[in-house]
Amino acid sequence: RQAEFVAAIEAPVVITPWRSLLVCDLAEGVADTSLRVLAPMGLVFDENSRWLDVTACVGSPGCEKSLADVRAEATRAVSEDTAGGQVHYVGCERACGSPVSGTVLMATEDGFRVRGE
């Protein structure tokens, strides 16, 4: 649904490696309307959002090797503001999508632990 609304804007869109969208060359009124429609759908427009520091692999149910729903855990951490700094949640030892810097929290049978410890 989000993709349909972004496509309806009829402007150049760039998808970045950081899971961000750049919608280019918008008139001010179109940008304002886009923000009012897309923000309630879950797209982040606030440069101070905790979501800019929290990421996750696919996790379960999308990955059969994952021990946890890491996206739900990331959502919980953002909503409770318990994640400090850059944090990436992974569901198994493969640690898919892990960034070069920041903390990687890996799912275990007993919860999460910092990867490498």
mmCIF file of C-alpha atoms in Angstrom:
data_model
loop_
_atom_site.group_PDB
_atom_site.id
_atom_site.type_symbol
_atom_site.label_atom_id
_atom_site.label_comp_id
_atom_site.label_asym_id
_atom_site.label_seq_id
_atom_site.Cartn_x
_atom_site.Cartn_y
_atom_site.Cartn_z
ATOM 1 C CA ARG A 1 0.000 0.000 0.000
ATOM 2 C CA GLN A 2 2.833 2.395 0.816
ATOM 3 C CA ALA A 3 4.418 1.690 -2.583
ATOM 4 C CA GLU A 4 1.149 2.550 -4.340
ATOM 5 C CA PHE A 5 0.990 5.926 -2.604
ATOM 6 C CA VAL A 6 4.655 6.688 -3.328
ATOM 7 C CA ALA A 7 4.113 5.766 -6.998
ATOM 8 C CA ALA A 8 1.076 8.067 -7.139
ATOM 9 C CA ILE A 9 3.298 11.033 -6.282
ATOM 10 C CA GLU A 10 4.716 10.799 -9.827
ATOM 11 C CA ALA A 11 8.197 11.982 -8.907
ATOM 12 C CA PRO A 12 11.621 10.355 -9.179
ATOM 13 C CA VAL A 13 12.183 7.921 -6.279
ATOM 14 C CA VAL A 14 15.539 6.534 -5.151
ATOM 15 C CA ILE A 15 15.732 3.527 -2.823
ATOM 16 C CA THR A 16 18.953 3.702 -0.822
ATOM 17 C CA PRO A 17 21.000 0.798 0.588
ATOM 18 C CA TRP A 18 19.945 2.041 4.046
ATOM 19 C CA ARG A 19 16.269 1.234 3.404
ATOM 20 C CA SER A 20 15.435 4.870 2.822
ATOM 21 C CA LEU A 21 13.417 6.485 0.076
ATOM 22 C CA LEU A 22 14.352 9.755 -1.542
ATOM 23 C CA VAL A 23 11.437 11.363 -3.342
ATOM 24 C CA CYS A 24 12.936 14.071 -5.525
ATOM 25 C CA ASP A 25 11.804 17.336 -7.050
ATOM 26 C CA LEU A 26 8.558 17.809 -5.123
ATOM 27 C CA ALA A 27 6.679 21.072 -4.974
ATOM 28 C CA GLU A 28 6.119 22.219 -1.387
ATOM 29 C CA GLY A 29 2.392 21.429 -1.432
ATOM 30 C CA VAL A 30 2.944 17.932 -2.822
ATOM 31 C CA ALA A 31 5.667 17.294 -0.227
ATOM 32 C CA ASP A 32 3.351 18.405 2.579
ATOM 33 C CA THR A 33 0.491 16.216 1.344
ATOM 34 C CA SER A 34 2.854 13.261 0.898
ATOM 35 C CA LEU A 35 4.062 13.619 4.469
ATOM 36 C CA ARG A 36 0.507 13.789 5.832
ATOM 37 C CA VAL A 37 -0.492 10.641 3.916
ATOM 38 C CA LEU A 38 2.657 8.520 4.309
ATOM 39 C CA ALA A 39 3.673 9.275 7.910
ATOM 40 C CA PRO A 40 0.556 7.604 9.384
ATOM 41 C CA MET A 41 1.355 4.576 7.189
ATOM 42 C CA GLY A 42 4.661 4.101 9.008
ATOM 43 C CA LEU A 43 7.170 5.993 6.876
ATOM 44 C CA VAL A 44 9.563 8.049 8.985
ATOM 45 C CA PHE A 45 10.039 11.730 8.185
ATOM 46 C CA ASP A 46 11.599 12.869 11.471
ATOM 47 C CA GLU A 47 15.394 13.159 11.328
ATOM 48 C CA ASN A 48 15.477 12.527 15.092
ATOM 49 C CA SER A 49 13.438 9.312 14.936
ATOM 50 C CA ARG A 50 14.900 6.345 16.826
ATOM 51 C CA TRP A 51 14.072 4.277 13.744
ATOM 52 C CA LEU A 52 17.091 5.810 12.042
ATOM 53 C CA ASP A 53 19.329 3.974 14.543
ATOM 54 C CA VAL A 54 17.450 0.652 14.829
ATOM 55 C CA THR A 55 17.448 -2.015 12.116
ATOM 56 C CA ALA A 56 16.722 -5.733 11.887
ATOM 57 C CA CYS A 57 17.135 -8.711 9.611
ATOM 58 C CA VAL A 58 14.003 -10.363 8.198
ATOM 59 C CA GLY A 59 13.646 -12.624 11.241
ATOM 60 C CA SER A 60 10.735 -14.986 11.771
ATOM 61 C CA PRO A 61 8.375 -15.783 10.237
ATOM 62 C CA GLY A 62 10.247 -14.763 7.050
ATOM 63 C CA CYS A 63 13.404 -16.752 7.810
ATOM 64 C CA GLU A 64 13.250 -20.357 8.970
ATOM 65 C CA LYS A 65 16.611 -20.067 10.784
ATOM 66 C CA SER A 66 15.507 -17.143 12.934
ATOM 67 C CA LEU A 67 14.858 -17.773 16.601
ATOM 68 C CA ALA A 68 12.751 -14.632 17.063
ATOM 69 C CA ASP A 69 10.532 -12.031 15.473
ATOM 70 C CA VAL A 70 13.328 -9.470 15.446
ATOM 71 C CA ARG A 71 11.277 -6.777 13.754
ATOM 72 C CA ALA A 72 8.767 -6.948 16.607
ATOM 73 C CA GLU A 73 11.656 -6.713 19.080
ATOM 74 C CA ALA A 74 13.058 -3.690 17.241
ATOM 75 C CA THR A 75 9.615 -2.066 17.312
ATOM 76 C CA ARG A 76 9.377 -2.705 21.051
ATOM 77 C CA ALA A 77 12.826 -1.201 21.639
ATOM 78 C CA VAL A 78 11.939 1.925 19.652
ATOM 79 C CA SER A 79 8.537 2.367 21.314
ATOM 80 C CA GLU A 80 9.998 1.886 24.802
ATOM 81 C CA ASP A 81 13.110 3.905 23.858
ATOM 82 C CA THR A 82 15.355 1.195 25.323
ATOM 83 C CA ALA A 83 17.782 0.946 22.411
ATOM 84 C CA GLY A 84 20.757 3.238 22.847
ATOM 85 C CA GLY A 85 22.849 4.172 19.813
ATOM 86 C CA GLN A 86 22.832 2.148 16.620
ATOM 87 C CA VAL A 87 21.345 -1.301 17.198
ATOM 88 C CA HIS A 88 20.722 -4.106 14.699
ATOM 89 C CA TYR A 89 18.587 -7.117 15.693
ATOM 90 C CA VAL A 90 19.302 -10.519 14.127
ATOM 91 C CA GLY A 91 17.519 -13.822 14.532
ATOM 92 C CA CYS A 92 20.461 -16.220 14.175
ATOM 93 C CA GLU A 93 24.253 -16.599 13.936
ATOM 94 C CA ARG A 94 24.269 -15.555 10.266
ATOM 95 C CA ALA A 95 23.510 -11.991 11.396
ATOM 96 C CA CYS A 96 22.119 -10.925 8.024
ATOM 97 C CA GLY A 97 22.198 -7.224 7.280
ATOM 98 C CA SER A 98 24.566 -6.392 10.123
ATOM 99 C CA PRO A 99 26.065 -2.913 9.777
ATOM 100 C CA VAL A 100 29.781 -2.171 9.961
ATOM 101 C CA SER A 101 29.364 -0.252 13.212
ATOM 102 C CA GLY A 102 26.946 -0.308 16.119
ATOM 103 C CA THR A 103 25.647 -3.058 18.361
ATOM 104 C CA VAL A 104 24.287 -6.307 16.930
ATOM 105 C CA LEU A 105 21.798 -8.053 19.221
ATOM 106 C CA MET A 106 21.383 -11.718 18.325
ATOM 107 C CA ALA A 107 18.386 -13.835 19.270
ATOM 108 C CA THR A 108 19.094 -16.855 21.451
ATOM 109 C CA GLU A 109 16.854 -19.421 23.097
ATOM 110 C CA ASP A 110 16.913 -17.184 26.210
ATOM 111 C CA GLY A 111 16.376 -13.764 24.635
ATOM 112 C CA PHE A 112 18.988 -11.529 23.018
ATOM 113 C CA ARG A 113 22.720 -11.120 23.543
ATOM 114 C CA VAL A 114 25.330 -8.849 22.018
ATOM 115 C CA ARG A 115 26.881 -10.698 19.080
ATOM 116 C CA GLY A 116 30.523 -11.546 19.682
ATOM 117 C CA GLU A 117 30.242 -11.765 23.464
#
